[in-house]
Amino acid sequence: MDRAHYAPTQAYEDSPQPIGHRATISAPHMHASACESLLEYLYPGARVLDIGSGSGYLTAVLANLVGPSGSVVGIDHIQPLVIMAETNMSKSEDGKKMLDSGQVKFVKGDGRKGWVDGAPYDAIHVGAAAAEHHKELSDQLKAPGRMFVPVEEGYMQHIYVVDKKEDGTVVKKKLYGVQYVPLTDAPPD
Ligand code: SAH
């Protein structure tokens, strides 16, 4: 996936870049870390939810990993970013195919509630910092399934890997400190 289709500036720098609407495309090393953490749940045919899909870049990468028998829903609460993600993906033939086939879908909504229409998911990626561990999100994980989520803790944010085990037990593992834009209420239209 060519990041130049998704990052308006310095596409090949390992740093976040502004995409408008107070959002950023995350740095490649963060996208890589997210994929690495979720990898065993991104098997061919897996169902994935990408919350705070923004530019759509990670959504596209996730779609490549799960292949044509899998599906990825990207959700963002800013309509122009939903359209931007679709436009970005349409810049490549592969991306266009994934949109046309329904393998990838971008929707508008409050990601703190997940996207119940596509649930349950093998993997959920959250691309903005959550104020708490939202129960709706772990409820939408398969058993087994895994979520990668930055969570605010006072002035700090940490990445958590949340595993739902086969018996339905939820286990949270704290990984490292990060700086993400927050998951917020939608701005007025
Ligand atoms: N993964 C994206 C990150 C974009 S920045 C990328 O790398 O391009 C975080 C995104 O979260 C923004 O696009 C913002 O609009 C979105 N966001 C913030 N709060 C949200 C909410 N409550 N529901 C859905 N999306 C939200």
PDB file of C-alpha atoms and ligand atoms in Angstrom:
ATOM      1  CA  MET A   1       0.000   0.000   0.000  1.00  0.00           C
ATOM      2  CA  ASP A   2       1.564   3.263  -1.106  1.00  0.00           C
ATOM      3  CA  ARG A   3       1.321   5.728   1.815  1.00  0.00           C
ATOM      4  CA  ALA A   4       1.581   8.584  -0.708  1.00  0.00           C
ATOM      5  CA  HIS A   5      -2.064   7.903  -1.620  1.00  0.00           C
ATOM      6  CA  TYR A   6      -3.037   8.636   1.975  1.00  0.00           C
ATOM      7  CA  ALA A   7      -0.541  11.157   3.440  1.00  0.00           C
ATOM      8  CA  PRO A   8      -0.745  14.627   1.873  1.00  0.00           C
ATOM      9  CA  THR A   9       2.814  15.508   2.964  1.00  0.00           C
ATOM     10  CA  GLN A  10       6.091  13.650   3.607  1.00  0.00           C
ATOM     11  CA  ALA A  11       4.531  10.279   2.856  1.00  0.00           C
ATOM     12  CA  TYR A  12       7.758   8.329   3.357  1.00  0.00           C
ATOM     13  CA  GLU A  13       8.797   9.907   6.682  1.00  0.00           C
ATOM     14  CA  ASP A  14       8.277   7.824   9.807  1.00  0.00           C
ATOM     15  CA  SER A  15       6.126  10.483  11.449  1.00  0.00           C
ATOM     16  CA  PRO A  16       2.436  11.393  11.703  1.00  0.00           C
ATOM     17  CA  GLN A  17       1.146  13.934   9.147  1.00  0.00           C
ATOM     18  CA  PRO A  18      -1.881  16.237   9.372  1.00  0.00           C
ATOM     19  CA  ILE A  19      -4.820  15.224   7.135  1.00  0.00           C
ATOM     20  CA  GLY A  20      -7.203  18.066   8.103  1.00  0.00           C
ATOM     21  CA  HIS A  21     -10.126  18.098  10.543  1.00  0.00           C
ATOM     22  CA  ARG A  22      -7.631  17.980  13.463  1.00  0.00           C
ATOM     23  CA  ALA A  23      -6.763  14.427  12.477  1.00  0.00           C
ATOM     24  CA  THR A  24      -3.433  12.886  11.527  1.00  0.00           C
ATOM     25  CA  ILE A  25      -2.346   9.814   9.633  1.00  0.00           C
ATOM     26  CA  SER A  26      -0.370   7.897  12.246  1.00  0.00           C
ATOM     27  CA  ALA A  27       3.349   7.259  11.855  1.00  0.00           C
ATOM     28  CA  PRO A  28       4.282   4.088   9.926  1.00  0.00           C
ATOM     29  CA  HIS A  29       5.977   2.606  13.008  1.00  0.00           C
ATOM     30  CA  MET A  30       2.669   2.876  14.933  1.00  0.00           C
ATOM     31  CA  HIS A  31       0.728   1.226  12.111  1.00  0.00           C
ATOM     32  CA  ALA A  32       3.364  -1.499  11.992  1.00  0.00           C
ATOM     33  CA  SER A  33       3.193  -2.033  15.742  1.00  0.00           C
ATOM     34  CA  ALA A  34      -0.618  -2.249  15.613  1.00  0.00           C
ATOM     35  CA  CYS A  35      -0.507  -4.837  12.798  1.00  0.00           C
ATOM     36  CA  GLU A  36       2.179  -6.831  14.552  1.00  0.00           C
ATOM     37  CA  SER A  37       0.155  -6.966  17.768  1.00  0.00           C
ATOM     38  CA  LEU A  38      -2.990  -8.059  15.942  1.00  0.00           C
ATOM     39  CA  LEU A  39      -1.276 -10.315  13.401  1.00  0.00           C
ATOM     40  CA  GLU A  40      -2.430 -13.732  14.623  1.00  0.00           C
ATOM     41  CA  TYR A  41      -6.033 -12.500  14.331  1.00  0.00           C
ATOM     42  CA  LEU A  42      -5.546 -11.084  10.830  1.00  0.00           C
ATOM     43  CA  TYR A  43      -5.728 -14.465   9.118  1.00  0.00           C
ATOM     44  CA  PRO A  44      -7.210 -14.819   5.610  1.00  0.00           C
ATOM     45  CA  GLY A  45     -10.973 -14.432   5.977  1.00  0.00           C
ATOM     46  CA  ALA A  46     -10.849 -12.518   9.275  1.00  0.00           C
ATOM     47  CA  ARG A  47     -13.303  -9.736  10.082  1.00  0.00           C
ATOM     48  CA  VAL A  48     -11.761  -6.474  11.311  1.00  0.00           C
ATOM     49  CA  LEU A  49     -12.981  -3.117  12.653  1.00  0.00           C
ATOM     50  CA  ASP A  50     -10.731  -0.038  12.315  1.00  0.00           C
ATOM     51  CA  ILE A  51     -12.017   2.741  14.584  1.00  0.00           C
ATOM     52  CA  GLY A  52     -10.952   6.320  13.765  1.00  0.00           C
ATOM     53  CA  SER A  53     -10.057   5.278  10.232  1.00  0.00           C
ATOM     54  CA  GLY A  54      -9.031   8.826   9.215  1.00  0.00           C
ATOM     55  CA  SER A  55      -6.956   8.645   6.034  1.00  0.00           C
ATOM     56  CA  GLY A  56      -7.946   4.996   5.491  1.00  0.00           C
ATOM     57  CA  TYR A  57      -4.327   3.870   5.220  1.00  0.00           C
ATOM     58  CA  LEU A  58      -4.332   1.338   8.029  1.00  0.00           C
ATOM     59  CA  THR A  59      -7.775   0.117   6.929  1.00  0.00           C
ATOM     60  CA  ALA A  60      -6.232  -0.666   3.534  1.00  0.00           C
ATOM     61  CA  VAL A  61      -3.214  -2.400   5.088  1.00  0.00           C
ATOM     62  CA  LEU A  62      -5.498  -4.501   7.291  1.00  0.00           C
ATOM     63  CA  ALA A  63      -7.563  -5.441   4.219  1.00  0.00           C
ATOM     64  CA  ASN A  64      -4.423  -6.649   2.469  1.00  0.00           C
ATOM     65  CA  LEU A  65      -3.591  -8.831   5.450  1.00  0.00           C
ATOM     66  CA  VAL A  66      -7.016 -10.503   5.700  1.00  0.00           C
ATOM     67  CA  GLY A  67      -7.296 -10.948   1.914  1.00  0.00           C
ATOM     68  CA  PRO A  68     -10.332 -11.045  -0.367  1.00  0.00           C
ATOM     69  CA  SER A  69     -12.224 -13.543   1.826  1.00  0.00           C
ATOM     70  CA  GLY A  70     -11.872 -11.204   4.809  1.00  0.00           C
ATOM     71  CA  SER A  71     -13.519  -7.861   5.505  1.00  0.00           C
ATOM     72  CA  VAL A  72     -12.589  -4.586   7.150  1.00  0.00           C
ATOM     73  CA  VAL A  73     -14.904  -1.803   8.284  1.00  0.00           C
ATOM     74  CA  GLY A  74     -13.321   1.619   8.820  1.00  0.00           C
ATOM     75  CA  ILE A  75     -15.390   3.944  11.013  1.00  0.00           C
ATOM     76  CA  ASP A  76     -14.856   7.667  11.548  1.00  0.00           C
ATOM     77  CA  HIS A  77     -17.205  10.300  12.953  1.00  0.00           C
ATOM     78  CA  ILE A  78     -16.177  13.020  10.476  1.00  0.00           C
ATOM     79  CA  GLN A  79     -18.004  12.576   7.163  1.00  0.00           C
ATOM     80  CA  PRO A  80     -15.378  14.383   5.018  1.00  0.00           C
ATOM     81  CA  LEU A  81     -12.770  11.929   6.374  1.00  0.00           C
ATOM     82  CA  VAL A  82     -14.999   8.972   5.468  1.00  0.00           C
ATOM     83  CA  ILE A  83     -15.083  10.336   1.925  1.00  0.00           C
ATOM     84  CA  MET A  84     -11.356  11.116   1.969  1.00  0.00           C
ATOM     85  CA  ALA A  85     -10.562   7.518   2.957  1.00  0.00           C
ATOM     86  CA  GLU A  86     -12.656   6.189   0.049  1.00  0.00           C
ATOM     87  CA  THR A  87     -11.029   8.648  -2.353  1.00  0.00           C
ATOM     88  CA  ASN A  88      -7.549   7.693  -1.127  1.00  0.00           C
ATOM     89  CA  MET A  89      -8.224   3.983  -1.558  1.00  0.00           C
ATOM     90  CA  SER A  90      -9.646   4.520  -5.035  1.00  0.00           C
ATOM     91  CA  LYS A  91      -6.262   5.883  -6.190  1.00  0.00           C
ATOM     92  CA  SER A  92      -4.993   2.328  -6.730  1.00  0.00           C
ATOM     93  CA  GLU A  93      -6.579  -0.476  -8.740  1.00  0.00           C
ATOM     94  CA  ASP A  94      -6.238  -2.870  -5.783  1.00  0.00           C
ATOM     95  CA  GLY A  95      -7.875  -0.381  -3.447  1.00  0.00           C
ATOM     96  CA  LYS A  96     -10.714   0.266  -5.861  1.00  0.00           C
ATOM     97  CA  LYS A  97     -11.333  -3.473  -6.150  1.00  0.00           C
ATOM     98  CA  MET A  98     -11.519  -3.849  -2.372  1.00  0.00           C
ATOM     99  CA  LEU A  99     -14.119  -1.088  -2.148  1.00  0.00           C
ATOM    100  CA  ASP A 100     -16.171  -2.389  -5.081  1.00  0.00           C
ATOM    101  CA  SER A 101     -16.254  -5.947  -3.732  1.00  0.00           C
ATOM    102  CA  GLY A 102     -17.293  -4.805  -0.263  1.00  0.00           C
ATOM    103  CA  GLN A 103     -14.106  -6.233   1.280  1.00  0.00           C
ATOM    104  CA  VAL A 104     -13.551  -2.724   2.670  1.00  0.00           C
ATOM    105  CA  LYS A 105     -16.306  -0.415   3.808  1.00  0.00           C
ATOM    106  CA  PHE A 106     -16.011   3.065   5.353  1.00  0.00           C
ATOM    107  CA  VAL A 107     -18.868   4.222   7.561  1.00  0.00           C
ATOM    108  CA  LYS A 108     -19.662   7.306   9.631  1.00  0.00           C
ATOM    109  CA  GLY A 109     -20.400   6.786  13.296  1.00  0.00           C
ATOM    110  CA  ASP A 110     -19.252   7.071  16.898  1.00  0.00           C
ATOM    111  CA  GLY A 111     -16.467   4.523  17.155  1.00  0.00           C
ATOM    112  CA  ARG A 112     -16.743   4.412  20.948  1.00  0.00           C
ATOM    113  CA  LYS A 113     -19.806   2.253  20.335  1.00  0.00           C
ATOM    114  CA  GLY A 114     -18.018   0.084  17.771  1.00  0.00           C
ATOM    115  CA  TRP A 115     -19.997  -0.957  14.676  1.00  0.00           C
ATOM    116  CA  VAL A 116     -22.501  -3.549  15.696  1.00  0.00           C
ATOM    117  CA  ASP A 117     -23.663  -4.363  12.130  1.00  0.00           C
ATOM    118  CA  GLY A 118     -20.364  -6.078  11.344  1.00  0.00           C
ATOM    119  CA  ALA A 119     -19.767  -7.699  14.759  1.00  0.00           C
ATOM    120  CA  PRO A 120     -18.316  -9.931  16.063  1.00  0.00           C
ATOM    121  CA  TYR A 121     -14.760  -9.087  14.965  1.00  0.00           C
ATOM    122  CA  ASP A 122     -11.575 -11.132  15.087  1.00  0.00           C
ATOM    123  CA  ALA A 123      -9.598  -7.913  15.529  1.00  0.00           C
ATOM    124  CA  ILE A 124     -10.425  -4.328  16.459  1.00  0.00           C
ATOM    125  CA  HIS A 125      -7.955  -1.476  15.975  1.00  0.00           C
ATOM    126  CA  VAL A 126      -8.593   1.848  17.673  1.00  0.00           C
ATOM    127  CA  GLY A 127      -6.727   4.779  16.092  1.00  0.00           C
ATOM    128  CA  ALA A 128      -7.600   7.457  18.671  1.00  0.00           C
ATOM    129  CA  ALA A 129      -7.199   7.505  22.453  1.00  0.00           C
ATOM    130  CA  ALA A 130     -10.197   6.214  24.426  1.00  0.00           C
ATOM    131  CA  ALA A 131     -11.132   7.914  27.706  1.00  0.00           C
ATOM    132  CA  GLU A 132     -11.869   4.492  29.203  1.00  0.00           C
ATOM    133  CA  HIS A 133     -12.058   0.813  28.262  1.00  0.00           C
ATOM    134  CA  HIS A 134     -15.378   0.938  26.382  1.00  0.00           C
ATOM    135  CA  LYS A 135     -17.308  -2.245  27.105  1.00  0.00           C
ATOM    136  CA  GLU A 136     -19.185  -2.029  23.788  1.00  0.00           C
ATOM    137  CA  LEU A 137     -15.868  -2.636  22.030  1.00  0.00           C
ATOM    138  CA  SER A 138     -14.793  -5.786  23.884  1.00  0.00           C
ATOM    139  CA  ASP A 139     -18.407  -7.013  23.585  1.00  0.00           C
ATOM    140  CA  GLN A 140     -17.972  -6.869  19.786  1.00  0.00           C
ATOM    141  CA  LEU A 141     -14.844  -9.069  19.815  1.00  0.00           C
ATOM    142  CA  LYS A 142     -15.077 -12.732  18.873  1.00  0.00           C
ATOM    143  CA  ALA A 143     -13.933 -15.283  21.449  1.00  0.00           C
ATOM    144  CA  PRO A 144     -11.053 -15.542  20.742  1.00  0.00           C
ATOM    145  CA  GLY A 145     -10.363 -12.064  19.416  1.00  0.00           C
ATOM    146  CA  ARG A 146      -8.005  -9.161  20.034  1.00  0.00           C
ATOM    147  CA  MET A 147      -8.169  -5.361  20.269  1.00  0.00           C
ATOM    148  CA  PHE A 148      -5.347  -2.808  20.001  1.00  0.00           C
ATOM    149  CA  VAL A 149      -6.402   0.400  21.775  1.00  0.00           C
ATOM    150  CA  PRO A 150      -4.726   3.533  23.147  1.00  0.00           C
ATOM    151  CA  VAL A 151      -6.335   4.453  26.501  1.00  0.00           C
ATOM    152  CA  GLU A 152      -6.035   7.758  28.392  1.00  0.00           C
ATOM    153  CA  GLU A 153      -4.772   7.537  31.951  1.00  0.00           C
ATOM    154  CA  GLY A 154      -4.543  11.028  33.469  1.00  0.00           C
ATOM    155  CA  TYR A 155      -2.123  12.989  31.286  1.00  0.00           C
ATOM    156  CA  MET A 156      -0.718   9.804  29.824  1.00  0.00           C
ATOM    157  CA  GLN A 157      -1.934   7.395  27.172  1.00  0.00           C
ATOM    158  CA  HIS A 158      -0.944   3.758  26.894  1.00  0.00           C
ATOM    159  CA  ILE A 159      -1.490   1.104  24.289  1.00  0.00           C
ATOM    160  CA  TYR A 160      -3.462  -1.849  25.589  1.00  0.00           C
ATOM    161  CA  VAL A 161      -3.832  -5.196  23.914  1.00  0.00           C
ATOM    162  CA  VAL A 162      -7.192  -6.583  25.013  1.00  0.00           C
ATOM    163  CA  ASP A 163      -7.671 -10.298  24.459  1.00  0.00           C
ATOM    164  CA  LYS A 164     -11.005 -12.057  24.618  1.00  0.00           C
ATOM    165  CA  LYS A 165     -10.220 -15.681  25.350  1.00  0.00           C
ATOM    166  CA  GLU A 166     -12.135 -18.645  23.978  1.00  0.00           C
ATOM    167  CA  ASP A 167     -14.156 -18.881  27.216  1.00  0.00           C
ATOM    168  CA  GLY A 168     -15.121 -15.189  26.932  1.00  0.00           C
ATOM    169  CA  THR A 169     -12.715 -13.909  29.618  1.00  0.00           C
ATOM    170  CA  VAL A 170     -11.240 -10.495  28.809  1.00  0.00           C
ATOM    171  CA  VAL A 171      -7.564  -9.890  29.601  1.00  0.00           C
ATOM    172  CA  LYS A 172      -5.907  -6.455  29.243  1.00  0.00           C
ATOM    173  CA  LYS A 173      -2.178  -6.070  28.717  1.00  0.00           C
ATOM    174  CA  LYS A 174      -0.521  -2.622  28.921  1.00  0.00           C
ATOM    175  CA  LEU A 175       2.234  -2.134  26.332  1.00  0.00           C
ATOM    176  CA  TYR A 176       3.793   1.349  26.054  1.00  0.00           C
ATOM    177  CA  GLY A 177       3.109   5.093  26.273  1.00  0.00           C
ATOM    178  CA  VAL A 178       1.794   6.933  23.183  1.00  0.00           C
ATOM    179  CA  GLN A 179       0.352  10.254  21.984  1.00  0.00           C
ATOM    180  CA  TYR A 180      -2.835   9.906  19.946  1.00  0.00           C
ATOM    181  CA  VAL A 181      -5.624  12.378  19.193  1.00  0.00           C
ATOM    182  CA  PRO A 182      -8.554  11.593  21.528  1.00  0.00           C
ATOM    183  CA  LEU A 183     -11.754   9.737  20.669  1.00  0.00           C
ATOM    184  CA  THR A 184     -14.266  12.559  21.105  1.00  0.00           C
ATOM    185  CA  ASP A 185     -17.831  13.631  20.525  1.00  0.00           C
ATOM    186  CA  ALA A 186     -18.471  14.408  16.869  1.00  0.00           C
ATOM    187  CA  PRO A 187     -18.028  18.086  15.944  1.00  0.00           C
ATOM    188  CA  PRO A 188     -21.224  19.841  14.781  1.00  0.00           C
ATOM    189  CA  ASP A 189     -21.871  19.279  11.040  1.00  0.00           C
TER     190      ASP A 189
HETATM  191  N1  SAH B   1      -5.874   5.521  11.733  1.00  0.00           N
HETATM  192  C1  SAH B   1      -6.004   6.875  11.256  1.00  0.00           C
HETATM  193  C2  SAH B   1      -5.899   7.835  12.422  1.00  0.00           C
HETATM  194  C3  SAH B   1      -6.598   9.115  12.192  1.00  0.00           C
HETATM  195  S1  SAH B   1      -6.505  10.222  13.617  1.00  0.00           S
HETATM  196  C4  SAH B   1      -4.885   7.149  10.255  1.00  0.00           C
HETATM  197  O1  SAH B   1      -3.773   6.683  10.491  1.00  0.00           O
HETATM  198  O2  SAH B   1      -5.121   7.846   9.259  1.00  0.00           O
HETATM  199  C5  SAH B   1      -7.852   9.659  14.589  1.00  0.00           C
HETATM  200  C6  SAH B   1      -9.193   9.635  13.926  1.00  0.00           C
HETATM  201  O3  SAH B   1     -10.177   9.310  14.901  1.00  0.00           O
HETATM  202  C7  SAH B   1      -9.635  10.964  13.302  1.00  0.00           C
HETATM  203  O4  SAH B   1      -9.870  10.734  11.942  1.00  0.00           O
HETATM  204  C8  SAH B   1     -10.923  11.317  14.059  1.00  0.00           C
HETATM  205  O5  SAH B   1     -11.900  11.928  13.225  1.00  0.00           O
HETATM  206  C9  SAH B   1     -11.372   9.954  14.551  1.00  0.00           C
HETATM  207  N2  SAH B   1     -12.256   9.975  15.718  1.00  0.00           N
HETATM  208  C10 SAH B   1     -12.121  10.698  16.864  1.00  0.00           C
HETATM  209  N3  SAH B   1     -13.141  10.445  17.706  1.00  0.00           N
HETATM  210  C11 SAH B   1     -13.942   9.522  17.080  1.00  0.00           C
HETATM  211  C12 SAH B   1     -15.158   8.854  17.451  1.00  0.00           C
HETATM  212  N4  SAH B   1     -15.773   9.078  18.618  1.00  0.00           N
HETATM  213  N5  SAH B   1     -15.681   7.983  16.570  1.00  0.00           N
HETATM  214  C13 SAH B   1     -15.079   7.737  15.360  1.00  0.00           C
HETATM  215  N6  SAH B   1     -13.940   8.334  14.967  1.00  0.00           N
HETATM  216  C14 SAH B   1     -13.371   9.222  15.815  1.00  0.00           C
END
